[in-house]
mmCIF file of C-alpha atoms in Angstrom:
data_model
loop_
_atom_site.group_PDB
_atom_site.id
_atom_site.type_symbol
_atom_site.label_atom_id
_atom_site.label_comp_id
_atom_site.label_asym_id
_atom_site.label_seq_id
_atom_site.Cartn_x
_atom_site.Cartn_y
_atom_site.Cartn_z
ATOM 1 C CA UNK A 22 -3.246 12.006 -11.633
ATOM 2 C CA UNK A 23 -3.519 8.244 -11.288
ATOM 3 C CA UNK A 24 -2.511 6.563 -8.031
ATOM 4 C CA UNK A 25 -2.581 2.819 -7.423
ATOM 5 C CA UNK A 26 -3.579 1.682 -3.938
ATOM 6 C CA UNK A 27 -2.729 -1.703 -2.449
ATOM 7 C CA UNK A 28 -4.030 -3.193 0.777
ATOM 8 C CA UNK A 29 -1.602 -5.547 2.473
ATOM 9 C CA UNK A 30 -4.384 -7.683 3.907
ATOM 10 C CA UNK A 31 -6.009 -10.711 2.337
ATOM 11 C CA UNK A 32 -8.874 -10.754 4.854
ATOM 12 C CA UNK A 33 -12.323 -10.124 3.363
ATOM 13 C CA UNK A 34 -13.331 -7.795 6.243
ATOM 14 C CA UNK A 35 -9.956 -6.070 6.445
ATOM 15 C CA UNK A 36 -9.793 -2.660 8.105
ATOM 16 C CA UNK A 37 -6.957 -1.799 5.715
ATOM 17 C CA UNK A 38 -8.954 -2.681 2.632
ATOM 18 C CA UNK A 39 -11.815 -0.610 4.084
ATOM 19 C CA UNK A 40 -9.389 2.276 4.604
ATOM 20 C CA UNK A 41 -8.185 1.944 1.005
ATOM 21 C CA UNK A 42 -11.765 1.994 -0.310
ATOM 22 C CA UNK A 43 -12.515 5.053 1.827
ATOM 23 C CA UNK A 44 -9.436 6.759 0.398
ATOM 24 C CA UNK A 45 -10.649 6.073 -3.142
ATOM 25 C CA UNK A 46 -13.811 7.994 -2.352
ATOM 26 C CA UNK A 47 -12.003 10.943 -0.757
ATOM 27 C CA UNK A 48 -9.445 11.783 -3.432
ATOM 28 C CA UNK A 49 -8.903 15.442 -4.273
ATOM 29 C CA UNK A 50 -10.173 16.787 -7.593
ATOM 30 C CA UNK A 51 -7.990 15.744 -10.489
ATOM 31 C CA UNK A 52 -6.719 12.594 -8.772
ATOM 32 C CA UNK A 53 -7.964 9.026 -9.015
ATOM 33 C CA UNK A 54 -7.108 6.090 -6.763
ATOM 34 C CA UNK A 55 -7.268 2.675 -8.412
ATOM 35 C CA UNK A 56 -7.875 -0.025 -5.818
ATOM 36 C CA UNK A 57 -5.824 -3.113 -6.625
ATOM 37 C CA UNK A 58 -5.225 -6.374 -4.776
ATOM 38 C CA UNK A 59 -2.421 -8.734 -3.858
ATOM 39 C CA UNK A 60 -4.812 -11.712 -4.027
ATOM 40 C CA UNK A 61 -3.557 -14.397 -6.378
ATOM 41 C CA UNK A 62 0.139 -13.638 -5.937
ATOM 42 C CA UNK A 63 1.950 -16.865 -5.036
ATOM 43 C CA UNK A 64 4.755 -17.162 -2.534
ATOM 44 C CA UNK A 65 8.008 -16.029 -4.100
ATOM 45 C CA UNK A 66 10.119 -18.943 -5.289
ATOM 46 C CA UNK A 67 13.228 -18.349 -7.390
ATOM 47 C CA UNK A 68 12.862 -21.799 -8.964
ATOM 48 C CA UNK A 69 9.347 -20.933 -10.136
ATOM 49 C CA UNK A 70 10.602 -17.625 -11.508
ATOM 50 C CA UNK A 71 13.428 -19.377 -13.392
ATOM 51 C CA UNK A 72 11.167 -22.109 -14.790
ATOM 52 C CA UNK A 73 7.962 -20.170 -15.484
ATOM 53 C CA UNK A 74 8.839 -16.465 -15.347
ATOM 54 C CA UNK A 75 6.793 -13.809 -13.590
ATOM 55 C CA UNK A 76 3.281 -15.019 -12.658
ATOM 56 C CA UNK A 77 0.478 -13.297 -14.609
ATOM 57 C CA UNK A 78 -1.032 -11.690 -11.473
ATOM 58 C CA UNK A 79 2.355 -10.156 -10.634
ATOM 59 C CA UNK A 80 3.011 -8.968 -14.195
ATOM 60 C CA UNK A 81 -0.396 -7.295 -14.381
ATOM 61 C CA UNK A 82 0.077 -5.527 -11.049
ATOM 62 C CA UNK A 83 3.590 -4.398 -12.001
ATOM 63 C CA UNK A 84 2.251 -2.868 -15.212
ATOM 64 C CA UNK A 85 -0.492 -0.997 -13.341
ATOM 65 C CA UNK A 86 1.972 0.415 -10.801
ATOM 66 C CA UNK A 87 4.482 1.348 -13.518
ATOM 67 C CA UNK A 88 1.770 3.211 -15.447
ATOM 68 C CA UNK A 89 0.592 5.153 -12.386
ATOM 69 C CA UNK A 90 1.909 8.430 -11.044
ATOM 70 C CA UNK A 91 2.159 7.163 -7.472
ATOM 71 C CA UNK A 92 1.567 4.224 -5.127
ATOM 72 C CA UNK A 93 -0.362 4.156 -1.840
ATOM 73 C CA UNK A 94 0.458 1.216 0.425
ATOM 74 C CA UNK A 95 -2.155 0.475 3.086
ATOM 75 C CA UNK A 96 -0.409 -1.769 5.556
ATOM 76 C CA UNK A 97 -1.674 -3.837 8.449
ATOM 77 C CA UNK A 98 0.679 -4.550 11.321
ATOM 78 C CA UNK A 99 1.354 -8.183 12.194
ATOM 79 C CA UNK A 100 3.677 -8.996 15.092
ATOM 80 C CA UNK A 101 5.062 -5.452 15.141
ATOM 81 C CA UNK A 102 5.998 -5.484 11.455
ATOM 82 C CA UNK A 103 4.702 -5.670 7.896
ATOM 83 C CA UNK A 104 2.516 -8.605 6.832
ATOM 84 C CA UNK A 105 4.290 -11.419 4.994
ATOM 85 C CA UNK A 106 1.855 -11.553 2.058
ATOM 86 C CA UNK A 107 2.317 -7.821 1.412
ATOM 87 C CA UNK A 108 6.116 -8.002 1.525
ATOM 88 C CA UNK A 109 5.950 -11.083 -0.700
ATOM 89 C CA UNK A 110 3.913 -9.160 -3.302
ATOM 90 C CA UNK A 111 6.432 -6.311 -3.345
ATOM 91 C CA UNK A 112 9.289 -8.843 -3.576
ATOM 92 C CA UNK A 113 7.669 -10.463 -6.616
ATOM 93 C CA UNK A 114 7.079 -7.039 -8.167
ATOM 94 C CA UNK A 115 10.806 -6.283 -7.872
ATOM 95 C CA UNK A 116 11.630 -9.289 -10.072
ATOM 96 C CA UNK A 117 13.517 -9.612 -12.302
ATOM 97 C CA UNK A 118 16.014 -7.098 -10.927
ATOM 98 C CA UNK A 119 16.414 -5.481 -14.352
ATOM 99 C CA UNK A 120 12.704 -4.544 -14.297
ATOM 100 C CA UNK A 121 12.506 -3.293 -10.697
ATOM 101 C CA UNK A 122 13.443 0.274 -11.656
ATOM 102 C CA UNK A 123 10.516 0.486 -14.088
ATOM 103 C CA UNK A 124 8.115 -0.261 -11.242
ATOM 104 C CA UNK A 125 9.741 1.375 -8.220
ATOM 105 C CA UNK A 126 12.667 3.736 -8.933
ATOM 106 C CA UNK A 127 11.543 7.286 -8.335
ATOM 107 C CA UNK A 128 7.963 6.128 -7.682
ATOM 108 C CA UNK A 129 6.162 8.435 -5.283
ATOM 109 C CA UNK A 130 4.916 6.273 -2.401
ATOM 110 C CA UNK A 131 2.863 6.882 0.729
ATOM 111 C CA UNK A 132 2.080 4.585 3.665
ATOM 112 C CA UNK A 133 -1.070 4.429 5.775
ATOM 113 C CA UNK A 134 -2.646 1.708 7.856
ATOM 114 C CA UNK A 135 -5.341 0.663 10.298
ATOM 115 C CA UNK A 136 -5.163 -1.593 13.326
ATOM 116 C CA UNK A 137 -7.574 -2.777 15.997
ATOM 117 C CA UNK A 138 -4.901 -1.944 18.594
ATOM 118 C CA UNK A 139 -4.115 1.343 20.228
ATOM 119 C CA UNK A 140 -0.878 2.178 18.409
ATOM 120 C CA UNK A 141 -2.073 2.095 14.813
ATOM 121 C CA UNK A 142 0.486 0.752 12.373
ATOM 122 C CA UNK A 143 3.576 2.734 13.355
ATOM 123 C CA UNK A 144 5.889 -0.284 13.545
ATOM 124 C CA UNK A 145 4.671 -1.717 10.248
ATOM 125 C CA UNK A 146 5.091 1.626 8.520
ATOM 126 C CA UNK A 147 8.594 1.935 9.957
ATOM 127 C CA UNK A 148 9.439 -1.611 8.785
ATOM 128 C CA UNK A 149 8.640 -0.580 5.214
ATOM 129 C CA UNK A 150 11.207 2.240 5.204
ATOM 130 C CA UNK A 151 14.346 0.196 4.359
ATOM 131 C CA UNK A 152 12.437 -1.790 1.729
ATOM 132 C CA UNK A 153 11.182 1.336 -0.037
ATOM 133 C CA UNK A 154 14.615 2.949 0.214
ATOM 134 C CA UNK A 155 16.236 -0.142 -1.329
ATOM 135 C CA UNK A 156 13.748 -0.058 -4.215
ATOM 136 C CA UNK A 157 14.527 3.612 -4.882
ATOM 137 C CA UNK A 158 11.049 4.925 -4.090
ATOM 138 C CA UNK A 159 10.402 8.534 -3.113
ATOM 139 C CA UNK A 160 8.497 8.228 0.149
ATOM 140 C CA UNK A 161 6.163 11.056 1.118
ATOM 141 C CA UNK A 162 6.946 11.987 4.707
ATOM 142 C CA UNK A 163 4.832 15.122 4.939
ATOM 143 C CA UNK A 164 2.176 13.355 6.960
ATOM 144 C CA UNK A 165 1.379 10.133 8.763
ATOM 145 C CA UNK A 166 -1.879 8.265 9.085
ATOM 146 C CA UNK A 167 -2.110 5.384 11.529
ATOM 147 C CA UNK A 168 -5.690 4.528 12.364
ATOM 148 C CA UNK A 169 -5.900 2.918 15.797
ATOM 149 C CA UNK A 170 -8.890 1.116 17.300
ATOM 150 C CA UNK A 171 -10.166 0.544 13.782
ATOM 151 C CA UNK A 172 -13.094 -1.558 15.017
ATOM 152 C CA UNK A 173 -14.773 1.669 16.111
ATOM 153 C CA UNK A 174 -13.925 3.602 12.935
ATOM 154 C CA UNK A 175 -15.688 1.412 10.361
ATOM 155 C CA UNK A 176 -19.184 -0.051 10.373
ATOM 156 C CA UNK A 177 -20.004 -3.721 9.725
ATOM 157 C CA UNK A 178 -19.996 -3.139 5.954
ATOM 158 C CA UNK A 179 -16.543 -1.521 6.051
ATOM 159 C CA UNK A 180 -17.713 2.078 5.584
ATOM 160 C CA UNK A 181 -15.710 4.758 7.354
ATOM 161 C CA UNK A 182 -17.925 6.253 10.079
ATOM 162 C CA UNK A 183 -15.507 8.394 12.091
ATOM 163 C CA UNK A 184 -15.585 12.045 10.948
ATOM 164 C CA UNK A 185 -12.205 12.782 12.543
ATOM 165 C CA UNK A 186 -10.479 9.934 10.720
ATOM 166 C CA UNK A 187 -12.234 10.939 7.504
ATOM 167 C CA UNK A 188 -10.809 14.458 7.816
ATOM 168 C CA UNK A 189 -7.335 13.106 8.578
ATOM 169 C CA UNK A 190 -7.545 10.802 5.545
ATOM 170 C CA UNK A 191 -8.788 13.592 3.264
ATOM 171 C CA UNK A 192 -5.966 15.904 4.431
ATOM 172 C CA UNK A 193 -3.381 13.137 4.086
ATOM 173 C CA UNK A 194 -4.483 12.379 0.528
ATOM 174 C CA UNK A 195 -4.401 16.059 -0.426
ATOM 175 C CA UNK A 196 -0.814 16.294 0.845
ATOM 176 C CA UNK A 197 0.254 13.127 -0.930
ATOM 177 C CA UNK A 198 -1.342 14.176 -4.224
ATOM 178 C CA UNK A 199 0.435 17.545 -4.027
ATOM 179 C CA UNK A 200 3.725 15.739 -3.384
ATOM 180 C CA UNK A 201 3.162 13.266 -6.220
ATOM 181 C CA UNK A 202 2.361 16.083 -8.616
ATOM 182 C CA UNK A 203 5.707 17.796 -8.107
#
């Protein structure tokens, strides 16, 4: 099983990118998590789309997601919601409308996230729900993973150091892979 993972953060030392990398190393047997990026995706502009088409970085990411069995979104929380760059990337990937179904309709999707605050990413994950519903994704709701106080969960190099969070992540991934394989 091939799953594509996207971090919604552009920050080099992102807790969410660290969480995504940790997930790639904790996948159950028979499943692989490809770590992809939203770097290089420009701000959505309908005039640019009309004049130049879909940007190469967007087209490549769309093809990778469409070829995968599932999609793992690792979302930061900014101002009690999803980050603009992440939403922008998903908006671009839904263009043109005639191609959105190839990328998203029926796609098995899971949400996780990490935050330096005490509430994890519950509001960001909730903000994604209407977007994923609109795109026709099949959201896995069998588990939730919202890593709070992420500064104490990862070391300076971004390695996951908290055994409890590692177990939660491993269990979450096992549940999501089982769901995606149905």
